[in-house]
Each structure stands twice: as C-alpha cells, then as structure tokens.
XYZ file of N, CA and C in Angstrom:
351
model
N 219.292 181.065 160.552
C 218.785 180.428 161.744
C 218.967 178.917 161.636
N 219.381 178.313 162.720
C 219.563 176.872 162.795
C 218.806 176.372 164.007
N 218.063 175.300 163.818
C 217.365 174.709 164.958
C 218.375 174.074 165.893
N 218.071 174.063 167.167
C 218.895 173.324 168.115
C 218.002 172.520 169.024
N 218.574 171.514 169.616
C 217.858 170.620 170.504
C 218.578 170.628 171.847
N 217.833 170.789 172.907
C 218.391 170.680 174.247
C 217.724 169.492 174.930
N 218.525 168.607 175.459
C 218.000 167.427 176.141
C 218.164 167.600 177.639
N 217.146 167.196 178.362
C 217.280 167.138 179.804
C 216.675 165.829 180.266
N 217.344 165.171 181.166
C 216.879 163.889 181.673
C 216.254 164.126 183.036
N 214.918 164.022 183.091
C 214.226 164.218 184.356
C 213.957 162.863 184.996
N 213.968 162.816 186.290
C 213.799 161.559 187.008
C 212.515 160.849 186.609
N 212.652 159.617 186.185
C 211.502 158.767 185.937
C 210.738 159.057 184.666
N 211.094 160.110 183.928
C 210.301 160.411 182.748
C 211.116 160.375 181.467
N 212.338 159.914 181.514
C 213.142 159.835 180.306
C 213.647 161.213 179.901
N 213.810 161.412 178.613
C 214.358 162.653 178.104
C 213.255 163.610 177.692
N 213.449 164.885 177.993
C 212.593 165.938 177.479
C 213.377 166.635 176.380
N 212.732 166.882 175.270
C 213.403 167.522 174.149
C 212.859 168.931 174.003
N 213.760 169.896 174.002
C 213.396 171.293 173.883
C 213.948 171.795 172.552
N 213.062 172.217 171.655
C 213.468 172.649 170.322
C 213.466 174.172 170.279
N 214.489 174.754 169.697
C 214.553 176.192 169.573
C 215.341 176.578 168.334
N 215.636 177.839 168.196
C 216.429 178.305 167.060
C 217.511 179.239 167.559
N 218.586 179.293 166.827
C 219.636 180.272 167.107
C 220.334 180.569 165.788
N 220.966 181.689 165.712
C 221.668 182.071 164.502
C 223.026 181.386 164.480
N 223.383 180.865 163.314
C 224.684 180.223 163.150
C 225.111 180.380 161.699
N 226.392 180.409 161.465
C 226.879 180.568 160.102
C 226.834 179.264 159.328
N 227.074 178.154 159.979
C 227.100 176.863 159.293
C 225.821 176.101 159.595
N 225.281 175.453 158.578
C 224.121 174.602 158.788
C 224.582 173.224 159.213
N 223.821 172.603 160.076
C 224.141 171.247 160.516
C 222.844 170.506 160.775
N 222.922 169.198 160.758
C 221.769 168.386 161.115
C 221.575 168.461 162.619
N 220.354 168.642 163.010
C 220.034 168.648 164.433
C 219.454 167.286 164.804
N 219.308 167.077 166.082
C 218.672 165.853 166.548
C 217.250 165.766 166.007
N 216.552 166.890 165.984
C 215.179 166.922 165.446
C 215.174 166.484 163.979
N 216.134 166.957 163.192
C 216.231 166.537 161.789
C 216.399 165.030 161.698
N 217.285 164.484 162.517
C 217.542 163.040 162.503
C 216.290 162.261 162.877
N 215.560 162.725 163.894
C 214.318 162.065 164.297
C 213.308 162.129 163.163
N 213.202 163.294 162.529
C 212.248 163.454 161.436
C 212.589 162.578 160.234
N 213.863 162.334 159.984
C 214.284 161.470 158.876
C 214.093 159.992 159.192
N 213.963 159.670 160.460
C 213.860 158.279 160.904
C 212.478 157.705 160.593
N 212.414 156.395 160.503
C 211.140 155.705 160.348
C 210.497 155.398 161.697
N 211.131 155.831 162.774
C 210.592 155.646 164.120
C 210.033 156.959 164.641
N 209.104 156.861 165.544
C 208.567 158.048 166.210
C 209.447 158.385 167.408
N 209.383 159.622 167.803
C 210.217 160.098 168.898
C 210.040 159.266 170.164
N 208.797 158.904 170.498
C 208.535 158.122 171.703
C 209.170 156.743 171.628
N 209.224 156.176 170.438
C 209.839 154.854 170.256
C 211.345 154.946 170.457
N 211.937 156.010 169.952
C 213.376 156.222 170.120
C 213.699 156.436 171.600
N 212.874 157.222 172.279
C 213.072 157.441 173.716
C 212.954 156.133 174.496
N 212.008 155.276 174.102
C 211.838 153.988 174.788
C 213.052 153.090 174.571
N 213.617 153.095 173.366
C 214.821 152.303 173.096
C 215.970 152.812 173.962
N 216.139 154.129 174.025
C 217.214 154.718 174.844
C 217.057 154.333 176.309
N 215.819 154.376 176.790
C 215.547 154.029 178.191
C 215.833 152.552 178.454
N 215.371 151.704 177.568
C 215.530 150.254 177.751
C 216.990 149.830 177.678
N 217.712 150.386 176.716
C 219.101 149.978 176.486
C 220.101 150.780 177.321
N 219.615 151.817 178.024
C 220.495 152.684 178.818
C 221.598 153.275 177.948
N 221.170 153.850 176.814
C 222.105 154.439 175.866
C 221.650 155.854 175.537
N 222.559 156.681 175.022
C 222.171 158.047 174.642
C 221.115 158.048 173.534
N 220.388 159.131 173.473
C 219.285 159.247 172.527
C 219.746 159.076 171.076
N 220.832 159.708 170.697
C 221.305 159.599 169.321
C 221.726 158.163 168.987
N 222.323 157.483 169.933
C 222.689 156.078 169.733
C 221.431 155.221 169.588
N 220.409 155.500 170.383
C 219.136 154.776 170.271
C 218.495 155.023 168.911
N 218.597 156.245 168.427
C 218.077 156.576 167.103
C 218.780 155.758 166.026
N 220.092 155.700 166.091
C 220.863 154.924 165.114
C 220.520 153.437 165.194
N 220.497 152.916 166.407
C 220.198 151.489 166.609
C 218.779 151.160 166.144
N 217.829 151.982 166.552
C 216.435 151.760 166.187
C 216.205 151.866 164.696
N 216.829 152.840 164.067
C 216.675 153.012 162.618
C 217.216 151.798 161.877
N 218.279 151.242 162.381
C 218.837 150.028 161.779
C 217.893 148.840 161.967
N 217.327 148.705 163.161
C 216.477 147.550 163.468
C 215.121 147.601 162.782
N 214.567 148.790 162.597
C 213.193 148.902 162.095
C 213.049 148.411 160.650
N 214.153 148.207 159.969
C 214.097 147.807 158.566
C 214.118 146.300 158.346
N 214.082 145.520 159.424
C 213.998 144.066 159.284
C 212.894 143.544 160.204
N 212.230 142.464 159.826
C 211.201 141.900 160.699
C 211.752 141.525 162.080
N 212.938 140.960 162.098
C 213.554 140.564 163.370
C 213.847 141.789 164.246
N 214.315 142.864 163.624
C 214.602 144.098 164.351
C 213.338 144.746 164.882
N 212.270 144.746 164.068
C 210.998 145.304 164.531
C 210.457 144.516 165.716
N 210.628 143.193 165.680
C 210.218 142.344 166.805
C 211.010 142.732 168.055
N 212.307 142.958 167.877
C 213.162 143.317 169.012
C 212.733 144.656 169.615
N 212.398 145.624 168.766
C 211.933 146.921 169.260
C 210.639 146.747 170.046
N 209.702 145.969 169.492
C 208.417 145.742 170.169
C 208.633 145.089 171.528
N 209.516 144.106 171.586
C 209.810 143.421 172.853
C 210.474 144.379 173.842
N 211.381 145.220 173.359
C 212.043 146.199 174.232
C 211.034 147.114 174.901
N 210.136 147.669 174.086
C 209.162 148.626 174.614
C 208.233 147.940 175.612
N 207.757 146.747 175.252
C 206.847 146.010 176.136
C 207.556 145.615 177.435
N 208.783 145.155 177.340
C 209.549 144.765 178.530
C 209.784 145.955 179.451
N 210.085 147.111 178.863
C 210.308 148.306 179.680
C 209.023 148.712 180.393
N 207.888 148.558 179.730
C 206.589 148.850 180.363
C 206.354 147.917 181.542
N 206.693 146.641 181.382
C 206.517 145.667 182.465
C 207.422 145.994 183.648
N 208.650 146.415 183.373
C 209.579 146.799 184.443
C 209.027 147.998 185.206
N 208.529 148.977 184.473
C 207.946 150.167 185.120
C 206.762 149.788 185.990
N 205.933 148.886 185.495
C 204.762 148.436 186.264
C 205.204 147.761 187.562
N 206.198 146.872 187.476
C 206.683 146.161 188.662
C 207.307 147.093 189.690
N 207.915 148.182 189.218
C 208.572 149.103 190.146
C 207.648 150.219 190.617
N 206.374 150.137 190.233
C 205.400 151.094 190.724
C 205.238 152.350 189.889
N 205.929 152.437 188.778
C 205.818 153.609 187.905
C 204.717 153.354 186.875
N 203.481 153.294 187.354
C 202.360 152.885 186.504
C 202.035 153.904 185.411
N 202.238 155.178 185.683
C 201.946 156.204 184.671
C 202.865 156.028 183.469
N 204.150 155.843 183.731
C 205.108 155.644 182.632
C 204.854 154.301 181.947
N 204.476 153.298 182.723
C 204.157 151.990 182.137
C 202.993 152.117 181.160
N 201.976 152.872 181.525
C 200.837 153.079 180.624
C 201.272 153.807 179.357
N 202.138 154.799 179.514
C 202.653 155.525 178.355
C 203.399 154.572 177.417
N 204.266 153.740 177.988
C 205.032 152.798 177.172
C 204.124 151.773 176.494
N 203.052 151.379 177.149
C 202.092 150.461 176.509
C 201.419 151.124 175.312
N 201.109 152.420 175.445
C 200.531 153.149 174.303
C 201.544 153.249 173.164
N 202.807 153.484 173.504
C 203.864 153.539 172.490
C 203.979 152.172 171.805
N 203.955 151.100 172.597
C 204.021 149.741 172.049
C 202.838 149.469 171.128
N 201.638 149.806 171.574
C 200.440 149.577 170.764
C 200.503 150.347 169.444
N 200.967 151.592 169.492
C 201.091 152.398 168.270
C 202.125 151.789 167.329
N 203.227 151.290 167.893
C 204.264 150.641 167.086
C 203.697 149.395 166.401
N 202.972 148.574 167.155
C 202.375 147.359 166.594
C 201.332 147.719 165.538
N 200.558 148.768 165.767
C 199.571 149.187 164.767
C 200.231 149.610 163.459
N 201.400 150.243 163.554
C 202.107 150.671 162.343
C 202.848 149.533 161.669
N 203.456 148.644 162.446
C 204.329 147.618 161.882
C 203.853 146.200 162.150
N 202.657 146.034 162.709
C 202.178 144.726 163.161
C 202.349 143.599 162.182
N 201.974 143.810 160.934
C 202.091 142.747 159.933
C 203.533 142.515 159.516
N 204.395 143.482 159.838
C 205.795 143.365 159.444
C 206.700 142.983 160.612
N 206.123 142.724 161.786
C 206.900 142.309 162.951
C 207.050 140.804 162.892
N 208.278 140.324 163.054
C 208.548 138.885 162.998
C 207.776 138.165 164.088
N 207.228 137.063 163.749
C 206.534 136.215 164.731
C 207.550 135.260 165.354
N 207.372 134.951 166.652
C 208.327 134.032 167.307
C 208.282 132.647 166.710
C-alpha cells in the first residue's frame, strides 16, 4: 500500500488535501511525506502557495528553504500576514482570520528566531 494525495483547489479556500491509500509495486514519497518531513506546518505551506501563486510542492520547497534562516522566517511571516490583509480588504474575512491564526502560530513557534527589521 502506498499513500496518495489528491489536491483540489476550491474557490477562495486554497487547496484541500485528500489523503488515501492504493496498492502499488514501487514505493515513492508522497506529498504528505514531504509535508511531514518539513519544518513547516501544512497551513503555512498552503499560505505560501496562495501568496506566491505557486504550486503546493513548489511552496513546500521554497518554504523549507526559507524557514532555516532568520531572514527567511521573517519573509514567511510577512507573506502570511500580507495575505491575511489582502483577504480582509477583499471581504474574505473568514479566510483572513484563518491566516491570522496561521501567522500567530508561526510567530509562536519561531518568534525569537524571526529576523527583526
């Protein structure tokens, strides 16, 4: 059995990830494996993808690279906060609140390690 990931992009809510299993002869890394190996949480990766308008796997790679430096962590925090502000201005207050919670959780985890301006 090999896990698989199905992505669907629903309007206004980013990506939904559907995890399942199927039989396969060869083992491979799944998107879920990559997320689990990352130092970022799934919501943070989704926020990077949304902000940068890039595919989820590319956001995972970019975010994983950035999270290991103070400057990169600052950039991630700014991305998430900026995306929340954009959502608020465009009337998507529910998603803006979600992104603020993601930002707050990110700052709580990396706050002392986020570069100061």
